[in-house]
mmCIF file of C-alpha atoms (C1' of nucleotides) in Angstrom:
data_model
loop_
_atom_site.group_PDB
_atom_site.id
_atom_site.type_symbol
_atom_site.label_atom_id
_atom_site.label_comp_id
_atom_site.label_asym_id
_atom_site.label_seq_id
_atom_site.Cartn_x
_atom_site.Cartn_y
_atom_site.Cartn_z
ATOM 1 C CA UNK A 5 99.928 97.771 71.552
ATOM 2 C CA UNK A 6 96.181 97.733 70.913
ATOM 3 C CA UNK A 7 95.057 98.221 74.458
ATOM 4 C CA UNK A 8 91.787 96.416 74.032
ATOM 5 C CA UNK A 9 89.617 97.511 76.891
ATOM 6 C CA UNK A 10 91.541 100.411 78.318
ATOM 7 C CA UNK A 11 90.649 103.979 77.423
ATOM 8 C CA UNK A 12 91.752 107.427 78.423
ATOM 9 C CA UNK A 13 89.456 110.402 78.794
ATOM 10 C CA UNK A 14 89.882 113.683 80.578
ATOM 11 C CA UNK A 15 87.329 114.665 83.187
ATOM 12 C CA UNK A 16 85.518 118.008 83.279
ATOM 13 C CA UNK A 17 87.614 121.023 84.107
ATOM 14 C CA UNK A 18 90.441 119.448 86.001
ATOM 15 C CA UNK A 19 92.697 120.660 83.266
ATOM 16 C CA UNK A 20 95.973 118.800 83.134
ATOM 17 C CA UNK A 21 94.561 115.682 81.489
ATOM 18 C CA UNK A 22 94.721 112.986 84.099
ATOM 19 C CA UNK A 23 93.989 109.584 82.698
ATOM 20 C CA UNK A 24 90.728 108.002 83.584
ATOM 21 C CA UNK A 25 90.942 104.277 83.420
ATOM 22 C CA UNK A 26 87.834 102.680 82.081
ATOM 23 C CA UNK A 27 87.253 99.092 81.168
ATOM 24 C CA UNK A 28 84.478 96.767 80.209
ATOM 25 C CA UNK A 29 85.008 94.650 83.281
ATOM 26 C CA UNK A 30 85.652 97.044 86.159
ATOM 27 C CA UNK A 31 86.185 94.217 88.606
ATOM 28 C CA UNK A 32 89.401 93.385 86.792
ATOM 29 C CA UNK A 33 90.527 97.002 86.870
ATOM 30 C CA UNK A 34 91.837 96.513 83.356
ATOM 31 C CA UNK A 35 94.330 94.055 84.689
ATOM 32 C CA UNK A 36 96.134 96.312 87.089
ATOM 33 C CA UNK A 37 95.374 93.720 89.694
ATOM 34 C CA UNK A 38 97.353 91.187 87.692
ATOM 35 C CA UNK A 39 100.605 93.095 87.856
ATOM 36 C CA UNK A 40 100.086 94.015 91.444
ATOM 37 C CA UNK A 41 99.392 90.447 92.421
ATOM 38 C CA UNK A 42 102.726 89.658 90.889
ATOM 39 C CA UNK A 43 104.721 92.548 92.351
ATOM 40 C CA UNK A 44 102.679 93.390 95.381
ATOM 41 C CA UNK A 45 104.220 90.811 97.630
ATOM 42 C CA UNK A 46 107.144 91.539 99.841
ATOM 43 C CA UNK A 47 110.033 90.339 97.696
ATOM 44 C CA UNK A 48 109.254 90.086 93.984
ATOM 45 C CA UNK A 49 110.312 93.612 93.194
ATOM 46 C CA UNK A 50 113.619 93.171 94.967
ATOM 47 C CA UNK A 51 114.357 90.085 92.935
ATOM 48 C CA UNK A 52 113.441 91.784 89.687
ATOM 49 C CA UNK A 53 115.582 94.778 90.546
ATOM 50 C CA UNK A 54 118.605 92.692 91.437
ATOM 51 C CA UNK A 55 118.188 90.526 88.374
ATOM 52 C CA UNK A 56 117.877 93.611 86.220
ATOM 53 C CA UNK A 57 121.625 94.011 86.341
ATOM 54 C CA UNK A 58 122.464 90.490 85.294
ATOM 55 C CA UNK A 59 122.546 86.784 85.994
ATOM 56 C CA UNK A 60 122.748 85.697 89.610
ATOM 57 C CA UNK A 61 122.980 82.449 91.507
ATOM 58 C CA UNK A 62 120.599 81.618 94.308
ATOM 59 C CA UNK A 63 122.930 82.365 97.148
ATOM 60 C CA UNK A 64 124.231 85.524 95.537
ATOM 61 C CA UNK A 65 120.709 86.735 94.979
ATOM 62 C CA UNK A 66 119.905 86.072 98.594
ATOM 63 C CA UNK A 67 123.025 87.874 99.704
ATOM 64 C CA UNK A 68 122.247 90.978 97.670
ATOM 65 C CA UNK A 69 118.708 91.370 98.794
ATOM 66 C CA UNK A 70 120.095 90.637 102.144
ATOM 67 C CA UNK A 71 117.839 93.033 103.980
ATOM 68 C CA UNK A 72 117.247 89.442 104.935
ATOM 69 C CA UNK A 73 115.144 87.263 102.696
ATOM 70 C CA UNK A 74 114.889 83.688 103.899
ATOM 71 C CA UNK A 75 115.663 80.716 101.683
ATOM 72 C CA UNK A 76 112.047 79.831 101.778
ATOM 73 C CA UNK A 77 110.788 83.186 100.595
ATOM 74 C CA UNK A 78 113.430 83.511 97.915
ATOM 75 C CA UNK A 79 112.499 80.106 96.574
ATOM 76 C CA UNK A 80 108.809 80.902 96.577
ATOM 77 C CA UNK A 81 109.402 84.274 94.963
ATOM 78 C CA UNK A 82 111.659 83.116 92.133
ATOM 79 C CA UNK A 83 109.369 80.168 91.509
ATOM 80 C CA UNK A 84 106.393 82.403 91.056
ATOM 81 C CA UNK A 85 108.346 84.746 88.823
ATOM 82 C CA UNK A 86 109.562 81.773 86.839
ATOM 83 C CA UNK A 87 106.074 80.437 86.467
ATOM 84 C CA UNK A 88 104.923 83.790 85.164
ATOM 85 C CA UNK A 89 107.718 83.805 82.616
ATOM 86 C CA UNK A 90 109.502 86.768 84.144
ATOM 87 C CA UNK A 91 112.537 84.860 85.305
ATOM 88 C CA UNK A 92 114.515 82.069 83.696
ATOM 89 C CA UNK A 93 116.027 79.398 85.904
ATOM 90 C CA UNK A 94 119.006 77.416 84.693
ATOM 91 C CA UNK A 95 120.199 74.364 86.571
ATOM 92 C CA UNK A 96 123.771 73.217 86.071
ATOM 93 C CA UNK A 97 123.899 69.601 87.203
ATOM 94 C CA UNK A 98 127.245 70.002 88.900
ATOM 95 C CA UNK A 99 128.333 69.059 92.378
ATOM 96 C CA UNK A 100 127.552 71.068 94.322
ATOM 97 C CA UNK A 101 124.515 72.087 92.284
ATOM 98 C CA UNK A 102 124.509 75.499 90.691
ATOM 99 C CA UNK A 103 121.401 77.371 89.703
ATOM 100 C CA UNK A 104 121.356 80.630 87.836
ATOM 101 C CA UNK A 105 118.550 83.123 87.617
ATOM 102 C CA UNK A 106 118.065 85.821 85.040
ATOM 103 C CA UNK A 107 115.267 87.965 83.719
ATOM 104 C CA UNK A 108 113.529 86.913 80.567
ATOM 105 C CA UNK A 109 112.629 89.486 77.934
ATOM 106 C CA UNK A 110 109.276 89.779 79.608
ATOM 107 C CA UNK A 111 110.990 90.352 82.900
ATOM 108 C CA UNK A 112 113.205 93.026 81.422
ATOM 109 C CA UNK A 113 110.209 94.823 79.994
ATOM 110 C CA UNK A 114 108.926 95.015 83.544
ATOM 111 C CA UNK A 115 111.992 96.838 84.767
ATOM 112 C CA UNK A 116 110.796 99.891 82.884
ATOM 113 C CA UNK A 117 107.656 99.893 84.952
ATOM 114 C CA UNK A 118 109.562 99.382 88.136
ATOM 115 C CA UNK A 119 111.722 102.311 87.172
ATOM 116 C CA UNK A 120 108.631 104.476 86.724
ATOM 117 C CA UNK A 121 107.366 103.404 90.085
ATOM 118 C CA UNK A 122 110.672 104.277 91.682
ATOM 119 C CA UNK A 123 110.793 107.652 90.007
ATOM 120 C CA UNK A 124 107.289 108.537 91.084
ATOM 121 C CA UNK A 125 107.992 107.433 94.590
ATOM 122 C CA UNK A 126 111.174 109.443 94.857
ATOM 123 C CA UNK A 127 109.635 112.488 93.280
ATOM 124 C CA UNK A 128 106.664 112.510 95.618
ATOM 125 C CA UNK A 129 108.152 111.127 98.777
ATOM 126 C CA UNK A 130 108.333 114.568 100.419
ATOM 127 C CA UNK A 131 104.700 115.283 99.535
ATOM 128 C CA UNK A 132 103.590 112.030 101.064
ATOM 129 C CA UNK A 133 105.663 112.554 104.165
ATOM 130 C CA UNK A 134 104.157 116.010 104.562
ATOM 131 C CA UNK A 135 100.650 114.694 104.023
ATOM 132 C CA UNK A 136 101.185 112.069 106.676
ATOM 133 C CA UNK A 137 102.502 114.516 109.189
ATOM 134 C CA UNK A 138 99.597 116.839 108.565
ATOM 135 C CA UNK A 139 97.124 113.993 108.857
ATOM 136 C CA UNK A 140 98.601 112.654 112.060
ATOM 137 C CA UNK A 141 98.663 116.160 113.435
ATOM 138 C CA UNK A 142 94.974 116.634 112.720
ATOM 139 C CA UNK A 143 94.205 113.204 114.113
ATOM 140 C CA UNK A 144 96.040 113.999 117.324
ATOM 141 C CA UNK A 145 94.155 117.268 117.705
ATOM 142 C CA UNK A 146 90.820 115.614 117.052
ATOM 143 C CA UNK A 147 91.731 113.082 119.698
ATOM 144 C CA UNK A 148 92.480 115.853 122.164
ATOM 145 C CA UNK A 149 89.257 117.625 121.298
ATOM 146 C CA UNK A 150 87.158 114.485 121.717
ATOM 147 C CA UNK A 151 88.719 113.376 124.971
ATOM 148 C CA UNK A 152 87.766 114.699 128.412
ATOM 149 C CA UNK B 6 112.575 115.440 87.983
ATOM 150 C CA UNK B 7 116.098 115.066 89.318
ATOM 151 C CA UNK B 8 115.881 111.468 90.305
ATOM 152 C CA UNK B 9 118.393 111.710 93.093
ATOM 153 C CA UNK B 10 119.654 108.225 93.599
ATOM 154 C CA UNK B 11 118.194 106.384 90.674
ATOM 155 C CA UNK B 12 120.292 105.713 87.615
ATOM 156 C CA UNK B 13 119.891 103.899 84.335
ATOM 157 C CA UNK B 14 122.602 101.918 82.637
ATOM 158 C CA UNK B 15 122.475 99.273 79.964
ATOM 159 C CA UNK B 16 124.039 95.916 80.699
ATOM 160 C CA UNK B 17 126.532 94.178 78.424
ATOM 161 C CA UNK B 18 125.191 92.932 75.139
ATOM 162 C CA UNK B 19 121.541 92.594 75.941
ATOM 163 C CA UNK B 20 120.914 95.219 73.334
ATOM 164 C CA UNK B 21 117.561 96.904 73.715
ATOM 165 C CA UNK B 22 118.527 99.100 76.638
ATOM 166 C CA UNK B 23 116.691 97.701 79.614
ATOM 167 C CA UNK B 24 116.965 99.923 82.625
ATOM 168 C CA UNK B 25 119.099 98.786 85.471
ATOM 169 C CA UNK B 26 117.948 100.299 88.688
ATOM 170 C CA UNK B 27 120.765 101.238 90.982
ATOM 171 C CA UNK B 28 120.613 103.167 94.181
ATOM 172 C CA UNK B 29 122.754 104.098 97.105
ATOM 173 C CA UNK B 30 120.559 102.198 99.490
ATOM 174 C CA UNK B 31 119.650 98.935 97.778
ATOM 175 C CA UNK B 32 117.483 97.847 100.677
ATOM 176 C CA UNK B 33 115.064 100.633 99.812
ATOM 177 C CA UNK B 34 115.048 99.640 96.158
ATOM 178 C CA UNK B 35 115.011 103.306 95.306
ATOM 179 C CA UNK B 36 111.658 103.628 96.939
ATOM 180 C CA UNK B 37 109.750 101.203 94.788
ATOM 181 C CA UNK B 38 108.742 99.536 97.999
ATOM 182 C CA UNK B 39 107.015 102.737 99.062
ATOM 183 C CA UNK B 40 104.591 102.811 96.170
ATOM 184 C CA UNK B 41 103.991 99.124 96.378
ATOM 185 C CA UNK B 42 103.252 99.269 100.055
ATOM 186 C CA UNK B 43 100.638 101.815 99.172
ATOM 187 C CA UNK B 44 99.142 100.038 96.187
ATOM 188 C CA UNK B 45 100.021 96.468 96.977
ATOM 189 C CA UNK B 46 97.088 95.778 99.228
ATOM 190 C CA UNK B 47 93.866 94.336 97.980
ATOM 191 C CA UNK B 48 91.779 97.466 97.479
ATOM 192 C CA UNK B 49 93.815 100.676 97.106
ATOM 193 C CA UNK B 50 94.133 100.432 93.366
ATOM 194 C CA UNK B 51 90.429 99.878 92.925
ATOM 195 C CA UNK B 52 89.689 102.994 94.917
ATOM 196 C CA UNK B 53 92.196 105.067 92.976
ATOM 197 C CA UNK B 54 90.815 103.821 89.686
ATOM 198 C CA UNK B 55 87.227 104.581 90.589
ATOM 199 C CA UNK B 56 88.135 107.978 91.950
ATOM 200 C CA UNK B 57 90.113 108.724 88.810
ATOM 201 C CA UNK B 58 86.861 109.510 87.047
ATOM 202 C CA UNK B 59 85.553 111.921 89.609
ATOM 203 C CA UNK B 60 84.172 112.634 93.049
ATOM 204 C CA UNK B 61 82.327 109.825 94.796
ATOM 205 C CA UNK B 62 80.505 109.351 98.055
ATOM 206 C CA UNK B 63 81.291 106.500 100.397
ATOM 207 C CA UNK B 64 78.365 104.321 99.495
ATOM 208 C CA UNK B 65 78.718 104.994 95.795
ATOM 209 C CA UNK B 66 82.373 104.089 95.941
ATOM 210 C CA UNK B 67 81.519 100.885 97.703
ATOM 211 C CA UNK B 68 78.842 100.092 95.179
ATOM 212 C CA UNK B 69 81.157 100.596 92.214
ATOM 213 C CA UNK B 70 83.950 98.475 93.532
ATOM 214 C CA UNK B 71 81.284 96.173 94.652
ATOM 215 C CA UNK B 72 83.091 93.039 93.567
ATOM 216 C CA UNK B 73 82.411 93.244 97.273
ATOM 217 C CA UNK B 74 84.484 95.493 99.468
ATOM 218 C CA UNK B 75 83.232 95.635 103.030
ATOM 219 C CA UNK B 76 82.551 98.883 104.846
ATOM 220 C CA UNK B 77 85.449 98.177 107.062
ATOM 221 C CA UNK B 78 87.955 97.640 104.270
ATOM 222 C CA UNK B 79 86.749 100.637 102.318
ATOM 223 C CA UNK B 80 87.148 102.797 105.389
ATOM 224 C CA UNK B 81 90.626 101.505 106.099
ATOM 225 C CA UNK B 82 91.644 101.914 102.473
ATOM 226 C CA UNK B 83 90.416 105.452 101.966
ATOM 227 C CA UNK B 84 91.857 106.434 105.321
ATOM 228 C CA UNK B 85 95.279 105.234 104.350
ATOM 229 C CA UNK B 86 95.055 106.938 100.987
ATOM 230 C CA UNK B 87 93.905 110.099 102.707
ATOM 231 C CA UNK B 88 96.760 109.960 105.134
ATOM 232 C CA UNK B 89 99.204 109.617 102.278
ATOM 233 C CA UNK B 90 97.707 112.644 100.594
ATOM 234 C CA UNK B 91 96.374 110.709 97.626
ATOM 235 C CA UNK B 92 92.723 111.181 98.438
ATOM 236 C CA UNK B 93 90.813 114.151 99.783
ATOM 237 C CA UNK B 94 87.891 113.556 102.106
ATOM 238 C CA UNK B 95 85.173 116.153 102.435
ATOM 239 C CA UNK B 96 82.540 115.886 105.135
ATOM 240 C CA UNK B 97 79.271 117.734 104.636
ATOM 241 C CA UNK B 98 77.678 118.028 108.065
ATOM 242 C CA UNK B 99 74.197 117.317 106.797
ATOM 243 C CA UNK B 100 71.618 114.849 107.984
ATOM 244 C CA UNK B 101 72.125 112.206 106.960
ATOM 245 C CA UNK B 102 75.873 112.792 106.784
ATOM 246 C CA UNK B 103 77.464 113.000 103.399
ATOM 247 C CA UNK B 104 81.117 112.364 102.727
ATOM 248 C CA UNK B 105 82.800 112.856 99.411
ATOM 249 C CA UNK B 106 86.049 111.382 98.223
ATOM 250 C CA UNK B 107 88.213 112.608 95.402
ATOM 251 C CA UNK B 108 91.784 112.257 94.254
ATOM 252 C CA UNK B 109 94.217 114.979 95.119
ATOM 253 C CA UNK B 110 96.720 116.201 92.558
ATOM 254 C CA UNK B 111 99.125 113.699 93.955
ATOM 255 C CA UNK B 112 96.530 110.999 93.568
ATOM 256 C CA UNK B 113 95.875 111.977 90.000
ATOM 257 C CA UNK B 114 99.562 111.827 89.191
ATOM 258 C CA UNK B 115 99.418 108.231 90.329
ATOM 259 C CA UNK B 116 96.761 107.335 87.825
ATOM 260 C CA UNK B 117 99.356 107.648 85.107
ATOM 261 C CA UNK B 118 101.365 104.942 86.772
ATOM 262 C CA UNK B 119 98.340 102.781 87.247
ATOM 263 C CA UNK B 120 97.585 103.238 83.583
ATOM 264 C CA UNK B 121 101.093 102.064 82.689
ATOM 265 C CA UNK B 122 100.665 99.066 84.900
ATOM 266 C CA UNK B 123 97.363 98.240 83.274
ATOM 267 C CA UNK B 124 98.799 98.613 79.793
ATOM 268 C CA UNK B 125 101.732 96.383 80.541
ATOM 269 C CA UNK B 126 99.496 93.804 82.086
ATOM 270 C CA UNK B 127 97.110 93.758 79.161
ATOM 271 C CA UNK B 128 99.895 93.696 76.632
ATOM 272 C CA UNK B 129 101.641 90.752 78.240
ATOM 273 C CA UNK B 130 98.752 88.831 79.662
ATOM 274 C CA UNK B 131 98.901 86.225 76.895
ATOM 275 C CA UNK B 132 102.635 85.762 77.403
ATOM 276 C CA UNK B 133 102.159 85.224 81.089
ATOM 277 C CA UNK B 134 99.279 82.851 80.585
ATOM 278 C CA UNK B 135 101.385 80.847 78.147
ATOM 279 C CA UNK B 136 104.344 80.829 80.515
ATOM 280 C CA UNK B 137 102.151 79.536 83.287
ATOM 281 C CA UNK B 138 100.679 76.798 81.206
ATOM 282 C CA UNK B 139 104.113 75.718 80.073
ATOM 283 C CA UNK B 140 105.410 75.774 83.623
ATOM 284 C CA UNK B 141 102.509 73.799 85.021
ATOM 285 C CA UNK B 142 102.868 71.346 82.185
ATOM 286 C CA UNK B 143 106.515 70.794 82.982
ATOM 287 C CA UNK B 144 105.750 70.554 86.667
ATOM 288 C CA UNK B 145 103.107 67.925 86.048
ATOM 289 C CA UNK B 146 105.488 65.884 83.927
ATOM 290 C CA UNK B 147 108.236 66.142 86.479
ATOM 291 C CA UNK B 148 105.729 64.949 89.051
ATOM 292 C CA UNK B 149 104.864 61.974 86.893
ATOM 293 C CA UNK B 150 108.517 61.215 86.329
ATOM 294 C CA UNK B 151 109.356 61.357 90.018
ATOM 295 C CA UNK B 152 106.425 59.301 91.207
ATOM 296 C CA UNK B 153 106.375 55.517 91.345
ATOM 297 C "C1'" DC C 5 124.740 74.523 97.290
ATOM 298 C "C1'" DC C 6 119.900 74.436 96.422
ATOM 299 C "C1'" DG C 7 115.808 73.489 97.903
ATOM 300 C "C1'" DT C 8 111.558 71.404 100.612
ATOM 301 C "C1'" DA C 9 108.660 70.622 104.842
ATOM 302 C "C1'" DT C 10 106.936 71.938 109.110
ATOM 303 C "C1'" DC C 11 105.576 74.846 112.578
ATOM 304 C "C1'" DC C 12 104.503 79.424 114.238
ATOM 305 C "C1'" DA C 13 103.733 84.625 114.383
ATOM 306 C "C1'" DA C 14 101.806 88.647 112.164
ATOM 307 C "C1'" DC C 15 98.964 90.833 109.140
ATOM 308 C "C1'" DT C 16 94.959 91.332 106.053
ATOM 309 C "C1'" DA C 17 90.423 90.884 105.205
ATOM 310 C "C1'" DG C 18 85.403 89.410 105.831
ATOM 311 C "C1'" DA C 19 80.976 89.173 108.658
ATOM 312 C "C1'" DT C 20 78.323 91.120 111.915
ATOM 313 C "C1'" DA C 21 76.504 94.236 115.245
ATOM 314 C "C1'" DC C 22 76.241 98.691 116.891
ATOM 315 C "C1'" DT C 23 76.712 104.226 117.082
ATOM 316 C "C1'" DG C 24 76.086 109.273 115.577
ATOM 317 C "C1'" DC D 25 74.624 107.408 105.400
ATOM 318 C "C1'" DA D 26 79.066 106.898 107.291
ATOM 319 C "C1'" DG D 27 81.781 104.824 110.427
ATOM 320 C "C1'" DT D 28 83.621 101.935 114.550
ATOM 321 C "C1'" DA D 29 84.313 97.595 117.271
ATOM 322 C "C1'" DT D 30 84.838 92.835 117.708
ATOM 323 C "C1'" DC D 31 85.637 88.395 116.446
ATOM 324 C "C1'" DT D 32 87.281 85.054 113.165
ATOM 325 C "C1'" DA D 33 89.343 83.004 108.852
ATOM 326 C "C1'" DG D 34 92.808 83.068 105.384
ATOM 327 C "C1'" DT D 35 97.170 84.414 103.801
ATOM 328 C "C1'" DT D 36 101.958 85.770 104.050
ATOM 329 C "C1'" DG D 37 106.308 85.543 105.945
ATOM 330 C "C1'" DG D 38 110.031 83.990 109.246
ATOM 331 C "C1'" DA D 39 112.830 80.181 111.794
ATOM 332 C "C1'" DT D 40 114.338 75.926 111.723
ATOM 333 C "C1'" DA D 41 115.320 71.243 110.419
ATOM 334 C "C1'" DC D 42 116.037 68.172 107.040
ATOM 335 C "C1'" DG D 43 116.708 66.019 101.969
ATOM 336 C "C1'" DG D 44 118.985 65.687 97.059
#
DNA sequence: CCGTATCCAACTAGATACTG
DNA sequence: CAGTATCTAGTTGGATACGG
């Protein structure tokens, strides 16, 4: 796991030991950008999550996500994931054609991260909601104060 | 850390114990979407990373990221982060004005996640690069085979 | 069934000019 | 210095029609 160009230090007196990400090439942000470019789009995470539980065919995958992903977007998404080696695509040359999707090992290793993300989100959702309310409140008041 | 509606199970014979994310409301993906909506844009992560090391003023922040974030985008980004309670904004009513940005506790707790993301990315970057090359190779060959 | 192609709407982001 | 406003370009995503 030799991280290479990532290091952790703890700033002054903040106490708890928050990680400070430092890298030789700050523009790359140590590669965080890479993962985010992969998962930051609208559907990739959904696909990974659904595939985490097993092999799925195209239509079935579409049905599960069915908050309503279009054929087009599902195709684009699985293609990208396949290209990145996160998803394996198996074509059975039957009639009608049958295509199965599953996570690769690499893809499975990602599910741990996704899990962390989910946990953090759930744990802090109330905090964020509160922060937003407070912010919007202040914004509204500032608006009122500025107007007139 | 009672996760609420996130659960881990291990599928059939895959072996290693990859997490399977399940939730009551699959459309929400257990809230993964939430974090990603926050970090998935082009600049948020950069800001969080830079702020992870300490307090920064607007201009300084812009300079550090300066792969080239515009004033506009930096403003929008820090505002969103502020609204979500990840960043604290302190205005010193001096002349010229001076505004300082720093991570809140909530923001700092996120840096751990970002770190994980970075680590994963760095660890698997070669795998992904290889997968891409292989994929593009295959695609090129398929192209050649189809043509003519 | 699985996918591609096309067209269109919405959003994100950059450049620039201007204000307090 | 910090921020807003405007205008424009690029990208993403959805609907639909069609092809293997």
